Structure formats: structure tokens, C-alpha cells
Coordinates of N, CA and C in Angstrom, one line a residue:
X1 N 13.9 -5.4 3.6 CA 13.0 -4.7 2.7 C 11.5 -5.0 3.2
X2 N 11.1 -3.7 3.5 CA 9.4 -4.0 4.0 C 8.3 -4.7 2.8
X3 N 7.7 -5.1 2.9 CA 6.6 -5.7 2.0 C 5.0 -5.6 2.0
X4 N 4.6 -4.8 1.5 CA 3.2 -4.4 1.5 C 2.2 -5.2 -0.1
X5 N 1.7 -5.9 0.6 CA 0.3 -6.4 -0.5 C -0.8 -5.8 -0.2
X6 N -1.5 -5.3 -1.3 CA -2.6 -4.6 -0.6 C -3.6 -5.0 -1.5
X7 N -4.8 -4.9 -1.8 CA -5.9 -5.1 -2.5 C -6.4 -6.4 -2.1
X8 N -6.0 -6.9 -0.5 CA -6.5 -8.4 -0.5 C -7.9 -8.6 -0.1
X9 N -8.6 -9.6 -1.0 CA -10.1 -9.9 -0.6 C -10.5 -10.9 0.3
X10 N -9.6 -12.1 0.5 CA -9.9 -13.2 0.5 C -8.8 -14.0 1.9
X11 N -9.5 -14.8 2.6 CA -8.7 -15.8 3.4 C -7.4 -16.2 3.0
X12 N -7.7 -17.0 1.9 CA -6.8 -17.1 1.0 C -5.7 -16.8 0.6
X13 N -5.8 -15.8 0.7 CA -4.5 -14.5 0.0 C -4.1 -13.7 1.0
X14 N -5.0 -13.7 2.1 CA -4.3 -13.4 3.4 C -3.6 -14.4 4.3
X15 N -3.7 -15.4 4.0 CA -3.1 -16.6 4.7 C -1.7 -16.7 3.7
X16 N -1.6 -16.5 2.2 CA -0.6 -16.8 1.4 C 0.5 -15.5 1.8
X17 N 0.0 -14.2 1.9 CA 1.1 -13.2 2.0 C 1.4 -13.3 3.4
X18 N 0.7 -14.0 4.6 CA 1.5 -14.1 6.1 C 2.1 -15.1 5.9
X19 N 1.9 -16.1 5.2 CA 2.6 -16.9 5.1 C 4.0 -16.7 4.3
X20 N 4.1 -15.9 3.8 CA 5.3 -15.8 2.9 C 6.0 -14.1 3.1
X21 N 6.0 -13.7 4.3 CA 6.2 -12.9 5.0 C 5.9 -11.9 4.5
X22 N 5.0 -11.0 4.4 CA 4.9 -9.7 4.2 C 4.4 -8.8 5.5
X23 N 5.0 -7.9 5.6 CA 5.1 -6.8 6.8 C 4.1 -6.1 6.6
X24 N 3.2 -5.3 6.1 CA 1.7 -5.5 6.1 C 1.1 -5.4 4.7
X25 N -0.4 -5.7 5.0 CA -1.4 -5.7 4.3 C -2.6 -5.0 4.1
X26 N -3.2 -4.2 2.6 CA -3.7 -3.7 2.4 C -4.9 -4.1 2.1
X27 N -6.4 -3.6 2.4 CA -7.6 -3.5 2.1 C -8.1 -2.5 1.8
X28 N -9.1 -2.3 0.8 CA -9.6 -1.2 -0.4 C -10.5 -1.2 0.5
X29 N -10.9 0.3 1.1 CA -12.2 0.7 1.7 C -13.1 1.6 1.0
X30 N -12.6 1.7 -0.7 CA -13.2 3.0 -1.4 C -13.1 2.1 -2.6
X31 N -13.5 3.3 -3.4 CA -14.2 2.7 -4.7 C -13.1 1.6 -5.7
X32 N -14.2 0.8 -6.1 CA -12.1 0.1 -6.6 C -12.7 -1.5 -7.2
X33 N -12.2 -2.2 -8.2 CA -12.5 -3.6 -8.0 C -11.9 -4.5 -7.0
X34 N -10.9 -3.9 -6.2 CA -10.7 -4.5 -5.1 C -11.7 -4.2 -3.7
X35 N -12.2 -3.4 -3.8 CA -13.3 -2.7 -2.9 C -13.6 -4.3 -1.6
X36 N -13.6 -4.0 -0.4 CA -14.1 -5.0 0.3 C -14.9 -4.3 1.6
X37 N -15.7 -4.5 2.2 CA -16.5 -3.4 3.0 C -15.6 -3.5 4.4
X38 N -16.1 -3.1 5.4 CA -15.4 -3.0 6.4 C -15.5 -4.3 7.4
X39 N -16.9 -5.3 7.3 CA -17.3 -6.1 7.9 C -16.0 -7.3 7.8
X40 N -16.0 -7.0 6.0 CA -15.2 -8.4 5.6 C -14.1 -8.1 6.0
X41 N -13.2 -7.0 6.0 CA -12.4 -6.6 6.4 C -12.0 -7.1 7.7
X42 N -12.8 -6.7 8.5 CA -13.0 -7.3 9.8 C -12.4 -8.5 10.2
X43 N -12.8 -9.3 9.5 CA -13.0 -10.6 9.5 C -11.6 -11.3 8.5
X44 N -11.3 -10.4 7.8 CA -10.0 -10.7 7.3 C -8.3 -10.3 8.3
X45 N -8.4 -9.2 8.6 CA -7.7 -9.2 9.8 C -7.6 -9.5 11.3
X46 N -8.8 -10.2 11.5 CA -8.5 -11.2 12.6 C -7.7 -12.2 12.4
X47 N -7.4 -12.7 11.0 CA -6.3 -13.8 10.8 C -4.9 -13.5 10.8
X48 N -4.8 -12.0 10.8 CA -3.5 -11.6 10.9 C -2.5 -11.6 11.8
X49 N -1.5 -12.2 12.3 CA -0.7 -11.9 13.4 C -0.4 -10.2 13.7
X50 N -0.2 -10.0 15.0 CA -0.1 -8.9 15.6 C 1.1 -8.2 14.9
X51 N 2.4 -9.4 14.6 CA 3.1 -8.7 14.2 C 3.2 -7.7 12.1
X52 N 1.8 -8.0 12.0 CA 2.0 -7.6 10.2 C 0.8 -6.8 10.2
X53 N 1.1 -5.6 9.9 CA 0.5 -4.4 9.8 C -0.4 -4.6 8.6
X54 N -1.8 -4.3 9.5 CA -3.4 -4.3 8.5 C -3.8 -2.7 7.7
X55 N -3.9 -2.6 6.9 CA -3.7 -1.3 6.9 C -5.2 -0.7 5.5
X56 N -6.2 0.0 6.3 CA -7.5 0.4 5.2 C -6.7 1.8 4.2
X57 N -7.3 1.2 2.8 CA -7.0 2.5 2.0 C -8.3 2.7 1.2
X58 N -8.2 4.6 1.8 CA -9.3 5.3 1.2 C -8.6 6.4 0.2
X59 N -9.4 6.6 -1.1 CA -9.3 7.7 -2.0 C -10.1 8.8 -1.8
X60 N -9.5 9.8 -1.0 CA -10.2 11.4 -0.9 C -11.8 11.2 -0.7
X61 N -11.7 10.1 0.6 CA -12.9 9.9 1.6 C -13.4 11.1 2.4
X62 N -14.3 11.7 2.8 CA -14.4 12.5 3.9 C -13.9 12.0 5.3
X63 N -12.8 12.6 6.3 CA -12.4 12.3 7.5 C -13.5 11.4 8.2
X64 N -14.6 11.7 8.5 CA -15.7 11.2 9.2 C -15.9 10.0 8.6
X65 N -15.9 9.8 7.6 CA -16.5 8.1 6.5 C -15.1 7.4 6.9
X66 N -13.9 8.1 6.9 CA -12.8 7.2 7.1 C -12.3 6.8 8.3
X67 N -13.1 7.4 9.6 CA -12.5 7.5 11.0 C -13.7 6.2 11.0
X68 N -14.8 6.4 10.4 CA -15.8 5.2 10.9 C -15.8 4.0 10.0
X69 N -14.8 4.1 9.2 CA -14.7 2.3 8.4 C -13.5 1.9 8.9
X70 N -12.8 3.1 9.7 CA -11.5 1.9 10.2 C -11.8 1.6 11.9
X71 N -12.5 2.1 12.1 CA -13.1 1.9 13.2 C -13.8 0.2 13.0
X72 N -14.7 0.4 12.1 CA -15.5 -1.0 12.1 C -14.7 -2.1 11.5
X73 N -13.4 -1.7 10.8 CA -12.6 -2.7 9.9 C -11.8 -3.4 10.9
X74 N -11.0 -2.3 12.0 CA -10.4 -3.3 12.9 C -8.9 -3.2 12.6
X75 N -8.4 -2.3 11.9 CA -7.2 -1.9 11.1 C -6.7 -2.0 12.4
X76 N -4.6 -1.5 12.1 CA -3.8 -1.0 12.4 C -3.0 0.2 12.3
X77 N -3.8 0.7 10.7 CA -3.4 2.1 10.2 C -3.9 2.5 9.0
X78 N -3.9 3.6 8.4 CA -4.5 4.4 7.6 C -3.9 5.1 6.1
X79 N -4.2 4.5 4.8 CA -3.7 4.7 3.8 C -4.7 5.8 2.7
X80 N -4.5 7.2 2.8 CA -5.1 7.7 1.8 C -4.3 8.5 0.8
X81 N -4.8 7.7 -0.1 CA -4.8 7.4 -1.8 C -4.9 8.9 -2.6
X82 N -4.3 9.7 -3.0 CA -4.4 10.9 -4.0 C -3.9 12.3 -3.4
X83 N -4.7 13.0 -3.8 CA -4.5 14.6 -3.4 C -5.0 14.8 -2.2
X84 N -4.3 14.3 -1.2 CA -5.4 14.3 0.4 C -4.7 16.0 0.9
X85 N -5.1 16.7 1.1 CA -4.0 18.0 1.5 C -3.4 17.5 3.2
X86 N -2.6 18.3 3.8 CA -1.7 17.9 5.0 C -2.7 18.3 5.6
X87 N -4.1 18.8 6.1 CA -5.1 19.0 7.2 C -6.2 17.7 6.9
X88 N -5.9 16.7 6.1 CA -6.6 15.7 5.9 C -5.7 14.3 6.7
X89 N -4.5 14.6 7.1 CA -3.6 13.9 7.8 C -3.9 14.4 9.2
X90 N -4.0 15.4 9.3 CA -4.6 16.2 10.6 C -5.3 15.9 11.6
X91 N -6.5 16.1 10.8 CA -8.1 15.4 10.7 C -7.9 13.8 11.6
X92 N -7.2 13.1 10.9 CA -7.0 11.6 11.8 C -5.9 11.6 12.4
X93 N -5.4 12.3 13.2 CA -4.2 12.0 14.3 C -4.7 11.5 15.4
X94 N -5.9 11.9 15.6 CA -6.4 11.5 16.7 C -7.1 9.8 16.6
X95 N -6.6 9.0 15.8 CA -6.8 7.4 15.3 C -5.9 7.2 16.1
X96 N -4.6 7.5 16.5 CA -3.5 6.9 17.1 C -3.0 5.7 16.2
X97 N -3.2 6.0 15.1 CA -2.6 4.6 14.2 C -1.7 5.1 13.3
X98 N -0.8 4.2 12.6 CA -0.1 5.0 11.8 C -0.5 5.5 10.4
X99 N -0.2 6.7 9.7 CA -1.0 7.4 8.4 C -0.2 7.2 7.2
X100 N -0.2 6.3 6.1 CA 0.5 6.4 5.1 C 0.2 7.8 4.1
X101 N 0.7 8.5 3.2 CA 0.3 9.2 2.6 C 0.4 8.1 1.2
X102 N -0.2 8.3 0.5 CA 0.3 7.4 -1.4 C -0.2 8.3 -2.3
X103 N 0.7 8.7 -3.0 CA 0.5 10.0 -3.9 C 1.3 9.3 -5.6
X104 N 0.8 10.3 -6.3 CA 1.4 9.6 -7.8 C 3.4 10.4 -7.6
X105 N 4.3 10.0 -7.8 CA 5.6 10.3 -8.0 C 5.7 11.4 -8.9
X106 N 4.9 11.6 -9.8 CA 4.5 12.9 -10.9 C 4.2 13.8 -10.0
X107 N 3.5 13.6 -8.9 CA 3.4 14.7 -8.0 C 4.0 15.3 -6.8
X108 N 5.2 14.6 -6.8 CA 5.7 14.8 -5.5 C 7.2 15.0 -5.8
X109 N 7.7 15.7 -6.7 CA 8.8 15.6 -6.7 C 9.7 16.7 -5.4
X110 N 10.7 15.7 -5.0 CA 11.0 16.4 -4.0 C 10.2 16.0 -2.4
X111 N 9.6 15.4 -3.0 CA 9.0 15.0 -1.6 C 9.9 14.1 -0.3
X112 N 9.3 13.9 0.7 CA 10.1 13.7 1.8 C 8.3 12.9 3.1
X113 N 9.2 11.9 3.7 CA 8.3 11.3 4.4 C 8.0 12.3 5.3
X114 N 6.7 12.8 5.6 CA 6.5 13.4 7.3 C 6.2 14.8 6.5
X115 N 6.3 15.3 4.9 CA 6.2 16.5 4.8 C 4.5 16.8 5.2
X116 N 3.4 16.0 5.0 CA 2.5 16.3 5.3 C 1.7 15.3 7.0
X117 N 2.6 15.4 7.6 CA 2.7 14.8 9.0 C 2.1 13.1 8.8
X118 N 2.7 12.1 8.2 CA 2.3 11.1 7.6 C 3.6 10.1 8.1
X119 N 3.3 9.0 8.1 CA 4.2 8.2 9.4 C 4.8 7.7 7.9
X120 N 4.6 7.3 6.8 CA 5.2 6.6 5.8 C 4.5 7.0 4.3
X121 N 5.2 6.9 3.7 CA 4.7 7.6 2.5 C 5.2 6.9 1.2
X122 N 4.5 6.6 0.3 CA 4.2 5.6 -0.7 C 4.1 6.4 -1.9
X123 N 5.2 6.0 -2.8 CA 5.3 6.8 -4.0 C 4.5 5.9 -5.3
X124 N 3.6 6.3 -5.8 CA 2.9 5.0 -7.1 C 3.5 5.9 -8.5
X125 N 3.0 4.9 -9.2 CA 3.1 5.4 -10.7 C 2.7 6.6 -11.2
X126 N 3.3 7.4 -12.2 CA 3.0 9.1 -12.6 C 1.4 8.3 -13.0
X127 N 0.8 7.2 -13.4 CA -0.6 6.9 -13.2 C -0.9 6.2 -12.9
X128 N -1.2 6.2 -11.2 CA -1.7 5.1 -10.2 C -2.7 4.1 -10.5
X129 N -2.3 3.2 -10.6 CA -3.4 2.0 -10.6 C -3.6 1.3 -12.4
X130 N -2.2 2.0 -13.0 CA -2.6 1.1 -14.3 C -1.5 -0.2 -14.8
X131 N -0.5 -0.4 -13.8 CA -0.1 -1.8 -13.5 C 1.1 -1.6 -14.5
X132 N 1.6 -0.7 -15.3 CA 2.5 -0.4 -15.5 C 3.6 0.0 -15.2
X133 N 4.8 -0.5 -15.6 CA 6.8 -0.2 -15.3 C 6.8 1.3 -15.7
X134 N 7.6 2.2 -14.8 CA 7.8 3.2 -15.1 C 9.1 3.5 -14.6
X135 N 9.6 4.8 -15.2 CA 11.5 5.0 -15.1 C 11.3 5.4 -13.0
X136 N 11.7 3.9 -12.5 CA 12.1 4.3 -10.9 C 13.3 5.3 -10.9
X137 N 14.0 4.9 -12.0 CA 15.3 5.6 -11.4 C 15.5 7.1 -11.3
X138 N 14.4 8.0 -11.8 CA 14.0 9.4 -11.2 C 14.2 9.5 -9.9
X139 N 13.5 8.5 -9.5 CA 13.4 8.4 -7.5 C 14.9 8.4 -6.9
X140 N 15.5 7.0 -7.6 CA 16.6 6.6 -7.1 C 18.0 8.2 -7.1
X141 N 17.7 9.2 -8.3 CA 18.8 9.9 -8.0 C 18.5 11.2 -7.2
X142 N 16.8 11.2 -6.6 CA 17.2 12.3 -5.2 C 15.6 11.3 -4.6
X143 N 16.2 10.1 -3.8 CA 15.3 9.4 -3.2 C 14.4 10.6 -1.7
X144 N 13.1 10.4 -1.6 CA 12.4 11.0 -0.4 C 13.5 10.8 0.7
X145 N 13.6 11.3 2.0 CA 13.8 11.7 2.9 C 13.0 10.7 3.8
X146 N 13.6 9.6 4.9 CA 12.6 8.4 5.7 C 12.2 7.5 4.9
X147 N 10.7 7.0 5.7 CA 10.3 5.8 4.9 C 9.4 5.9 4.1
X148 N 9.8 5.1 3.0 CA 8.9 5.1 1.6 C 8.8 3.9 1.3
X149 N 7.5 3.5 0.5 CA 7.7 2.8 -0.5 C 7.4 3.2 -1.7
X150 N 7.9 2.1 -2.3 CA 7.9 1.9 -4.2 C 6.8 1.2 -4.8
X151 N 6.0 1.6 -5.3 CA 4.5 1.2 -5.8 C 4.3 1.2 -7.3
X152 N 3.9 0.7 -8.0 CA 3.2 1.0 -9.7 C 4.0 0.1 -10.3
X153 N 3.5 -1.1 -11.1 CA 4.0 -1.9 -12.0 C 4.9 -2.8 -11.3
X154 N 4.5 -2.9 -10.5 CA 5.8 -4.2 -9.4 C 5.3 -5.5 -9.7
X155 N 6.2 -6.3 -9.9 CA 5.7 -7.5 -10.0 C 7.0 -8.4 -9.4
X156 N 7.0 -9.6 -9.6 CA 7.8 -10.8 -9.1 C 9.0 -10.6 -10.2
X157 N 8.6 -10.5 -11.1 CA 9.8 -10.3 -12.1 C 10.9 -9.1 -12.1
X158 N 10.3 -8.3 -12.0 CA 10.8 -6.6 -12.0 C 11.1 -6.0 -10.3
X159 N 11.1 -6.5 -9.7 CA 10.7 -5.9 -8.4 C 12.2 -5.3 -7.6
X160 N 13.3 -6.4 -7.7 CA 14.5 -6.6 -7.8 C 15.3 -5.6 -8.2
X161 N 14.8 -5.4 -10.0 CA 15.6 -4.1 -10.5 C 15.1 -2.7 -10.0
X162 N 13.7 -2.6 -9.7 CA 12.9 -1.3 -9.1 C 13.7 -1.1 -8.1
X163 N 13.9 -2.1 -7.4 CA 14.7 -1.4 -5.9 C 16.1 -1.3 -6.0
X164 N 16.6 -1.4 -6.8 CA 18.6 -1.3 -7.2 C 18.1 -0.1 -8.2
X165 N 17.4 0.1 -8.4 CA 17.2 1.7 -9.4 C 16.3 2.6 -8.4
X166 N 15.7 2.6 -6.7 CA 15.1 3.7 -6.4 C 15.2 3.6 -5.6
X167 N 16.0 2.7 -4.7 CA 16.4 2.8 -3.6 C 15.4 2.8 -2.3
X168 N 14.5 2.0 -2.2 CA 13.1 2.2 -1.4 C 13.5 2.1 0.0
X169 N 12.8 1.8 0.8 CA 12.6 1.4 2.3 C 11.5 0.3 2.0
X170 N 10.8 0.3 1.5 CA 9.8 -0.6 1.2 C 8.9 -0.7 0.1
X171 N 8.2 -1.9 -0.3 CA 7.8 -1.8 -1.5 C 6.1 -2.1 -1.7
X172 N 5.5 -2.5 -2.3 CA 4.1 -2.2 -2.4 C 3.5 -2.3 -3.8
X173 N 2.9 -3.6 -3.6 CA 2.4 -4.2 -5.1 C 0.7 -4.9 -5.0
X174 N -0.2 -4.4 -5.9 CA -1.4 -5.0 -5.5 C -1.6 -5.5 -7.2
X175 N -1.5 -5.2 -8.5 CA -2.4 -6.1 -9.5 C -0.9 -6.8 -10.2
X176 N 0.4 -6.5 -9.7 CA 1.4 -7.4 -10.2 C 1.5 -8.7 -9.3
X177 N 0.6 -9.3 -8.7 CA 0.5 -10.2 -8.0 C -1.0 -11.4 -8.0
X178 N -1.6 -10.2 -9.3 CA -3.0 -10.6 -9.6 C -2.8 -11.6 -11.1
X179 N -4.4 -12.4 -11.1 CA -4.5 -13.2 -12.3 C -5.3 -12.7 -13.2
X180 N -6.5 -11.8 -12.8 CA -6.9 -10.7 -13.3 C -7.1 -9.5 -12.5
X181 N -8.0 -8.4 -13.5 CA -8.0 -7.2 -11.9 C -9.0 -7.6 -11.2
X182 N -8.0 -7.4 -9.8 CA -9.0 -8.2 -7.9 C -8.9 -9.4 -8.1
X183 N -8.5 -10.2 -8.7 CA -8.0 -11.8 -8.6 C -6.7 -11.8 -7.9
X184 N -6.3 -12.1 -6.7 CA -4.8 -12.6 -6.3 C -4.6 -13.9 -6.4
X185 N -3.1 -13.7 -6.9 CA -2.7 -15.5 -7.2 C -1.9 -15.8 -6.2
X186 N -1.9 -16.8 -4.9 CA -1.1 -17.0 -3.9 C 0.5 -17.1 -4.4
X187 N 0.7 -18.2 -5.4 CA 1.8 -18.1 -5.8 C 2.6 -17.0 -5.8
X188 N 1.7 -15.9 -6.8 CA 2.3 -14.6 -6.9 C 2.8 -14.1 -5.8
X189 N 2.1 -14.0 -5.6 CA 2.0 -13.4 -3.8 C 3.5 -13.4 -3.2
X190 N 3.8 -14.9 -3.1 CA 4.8 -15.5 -2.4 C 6.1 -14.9 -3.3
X191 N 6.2 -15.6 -4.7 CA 7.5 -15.6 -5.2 C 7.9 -13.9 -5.2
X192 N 6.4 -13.0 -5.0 CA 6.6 -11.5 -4.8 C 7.7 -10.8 -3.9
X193 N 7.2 -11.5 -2.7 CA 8.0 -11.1 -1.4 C 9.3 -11.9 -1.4
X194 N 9.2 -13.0 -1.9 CA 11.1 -13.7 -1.9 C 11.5 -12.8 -2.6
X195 N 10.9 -12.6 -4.0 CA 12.1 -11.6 -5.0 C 12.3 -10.5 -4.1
X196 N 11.5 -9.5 -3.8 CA 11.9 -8.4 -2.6 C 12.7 -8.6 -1.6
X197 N 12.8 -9.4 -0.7 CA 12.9 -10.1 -0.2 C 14.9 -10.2 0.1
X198 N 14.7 -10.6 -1.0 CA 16.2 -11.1 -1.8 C 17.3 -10.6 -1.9
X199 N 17.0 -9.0 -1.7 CA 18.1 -8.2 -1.7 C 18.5 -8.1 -0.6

């Protein structure tokens, strides 16, 4: 099971999710209380081993603002957040990095990895970003096509039944791992990716 933490600010919490294996990691390059600029970013993925995927996420950024914060961040690959259309995937092919697409599940029914030329594709909650459980098992009885992950309301507790009800490739949790919103708890973190992990 792949493992994606994303919203990380801190040494701390990047040292806790490589340490407790997760396959990569996410940094907010747009508006967000997770928000971290590109500098720190920088400087947060230098601690990363080669082998765990660093990865900037922007929300319906202009191409140019996004080609030049992952440029200065120092990424591995490219996560944009909402209604990006398929010539917004386009636009950065020429990054040579890999392009998540992450769209709300409300919107995508029927969807399929690569439909908008996107290396992986990330399904969130019918309302992204409100840390809420919602019915996976829509997904699970006509799962995307490739690699996906499972996003919205994940936590250490639940994470386990999300994936025996949707059948992911990978999963992807940023405030079910928090103490408040943009606070990460190491712990969390960890017992996150064992419960995933576990199957």
C-alpha cells in the first residue's frame, strides 16, 4: 500500500513519516493553513531520502507560478488540487516529474488514472479538505482504472476499513494525522502508515 502524508511543515514530521515509511510526501505551495513557501520546502526535502517521493501541491495555480515554486522547492513531482482542466497537465509535462491529478470523488465519477494525462490520481472527499468519513465504498464498486489514491477523512483508526471498501493503490491523509489544523502529531503519523500499512 502506497502512503502519502502531505501538509508537512516541519523537520519533525518529516523525519517521523520517513521514519515510519511513507512512500511520499506532501507540501502546500498554495493557499492553505498548511501553506509552506518554497524556501522551506527546500530545506525540508533535502532530508528526504531519494527513495520517498517529495511532492508540491498547488490549487488552480497559474502553469508559470507552479513551474517556478517547484523549481525553487526542489520537488520530485507535481500535485494540483481542484478543477485543473487536462491542458493544465499539459502545460507541465515539460517538468519531467511525475503529475498527480487530486480532484473531489463527486466529481469524477467514472474516472480513470491518465484520463487527463496525469501519472496518478487522487480521489478526496465529495468536500475536500473538511476531514470528514465519507461512503468509500462508491469507489470500491467501479474502482478508477491504474493508480489512485484514497483521500478525505483518513485517519489511523478508519484507514484499514477505507481500503477493504475502495480498493485503493494508495492512500493519502493530511488533517487525520493532525492535533489541530497544520499541527502534525508524529505519533499519528506513524501509527497512520502501520494501520495502512497492515493490509
Amino acid at each position: 500500500m502506497f502512503v502519502k502524508i502531505c501538509g508537512l511543515s516541519t523537520a519533525v514530521d518529516v523525519a517521523a513519516a520517513v521514519a515510519a515509511g511513507a512512500d511520499a510526501l506532501g507540501f502546500v505551495l498554495t493557499e492553505s493553513p498548511r501553506r509552506v513557501e518554497p524556501a522551506l520546502a527546500r530545506e525540508l526535502v533535502a532530508a528526504v531520502p531519494e527513495g520517498v517521493l517529495t511532492v508540491a501541491v498547488f490549487r488552480e495555480e497559474p502553469a508559470a507560478y507552479v513551474r517556478a515554486a517547484v523549481r525553487a522547492a526542489g520537488v520530485r513531482a507535481v500535485q494540483l488540487h481542484g478543477n485543473h482542466p487536462a491542458g493544465a497537465f499539459a502545460e507541465l509535462s515539460d517538468l519531467g516529474l511525475p503529475l498527480i491529478r487530486a480532484t473531489s470523488a463527486a466529481n469524477a465519477a467514472g474516472a480513470d488514472c491518465g484520463d487527463f494525462g496525469e501519472d496518478l490520481l487522487l480521489l478526496d472527499a465529495p468536500v475536500p479538505g473538511a476531514g470528514e468519513p465519507w461512503d468509500w465504498s462508491e469507489l470500491g464498486a467501479r474502482p478508477p482504472a491504474g493508480k489512485w489514491l484514497l483521500a478525505g477523512g483518513l485517519g489511523p483508526a478508519n484507514v484499514r476499513e477505507a481500503v477493504a471498501a475502495a480498493n485503493p493503490w494508495g492512500v493519502d491523509v493530511s488533517s487525520g494525522v493532525e492535533v489541530r489544523r497544520g499541527v502534525k502529531d508524529p505519533d499519528l503519523i506513524t501509527e497512520f502508515v502501520r494501520a495502512a500499512k497492515s493490509r
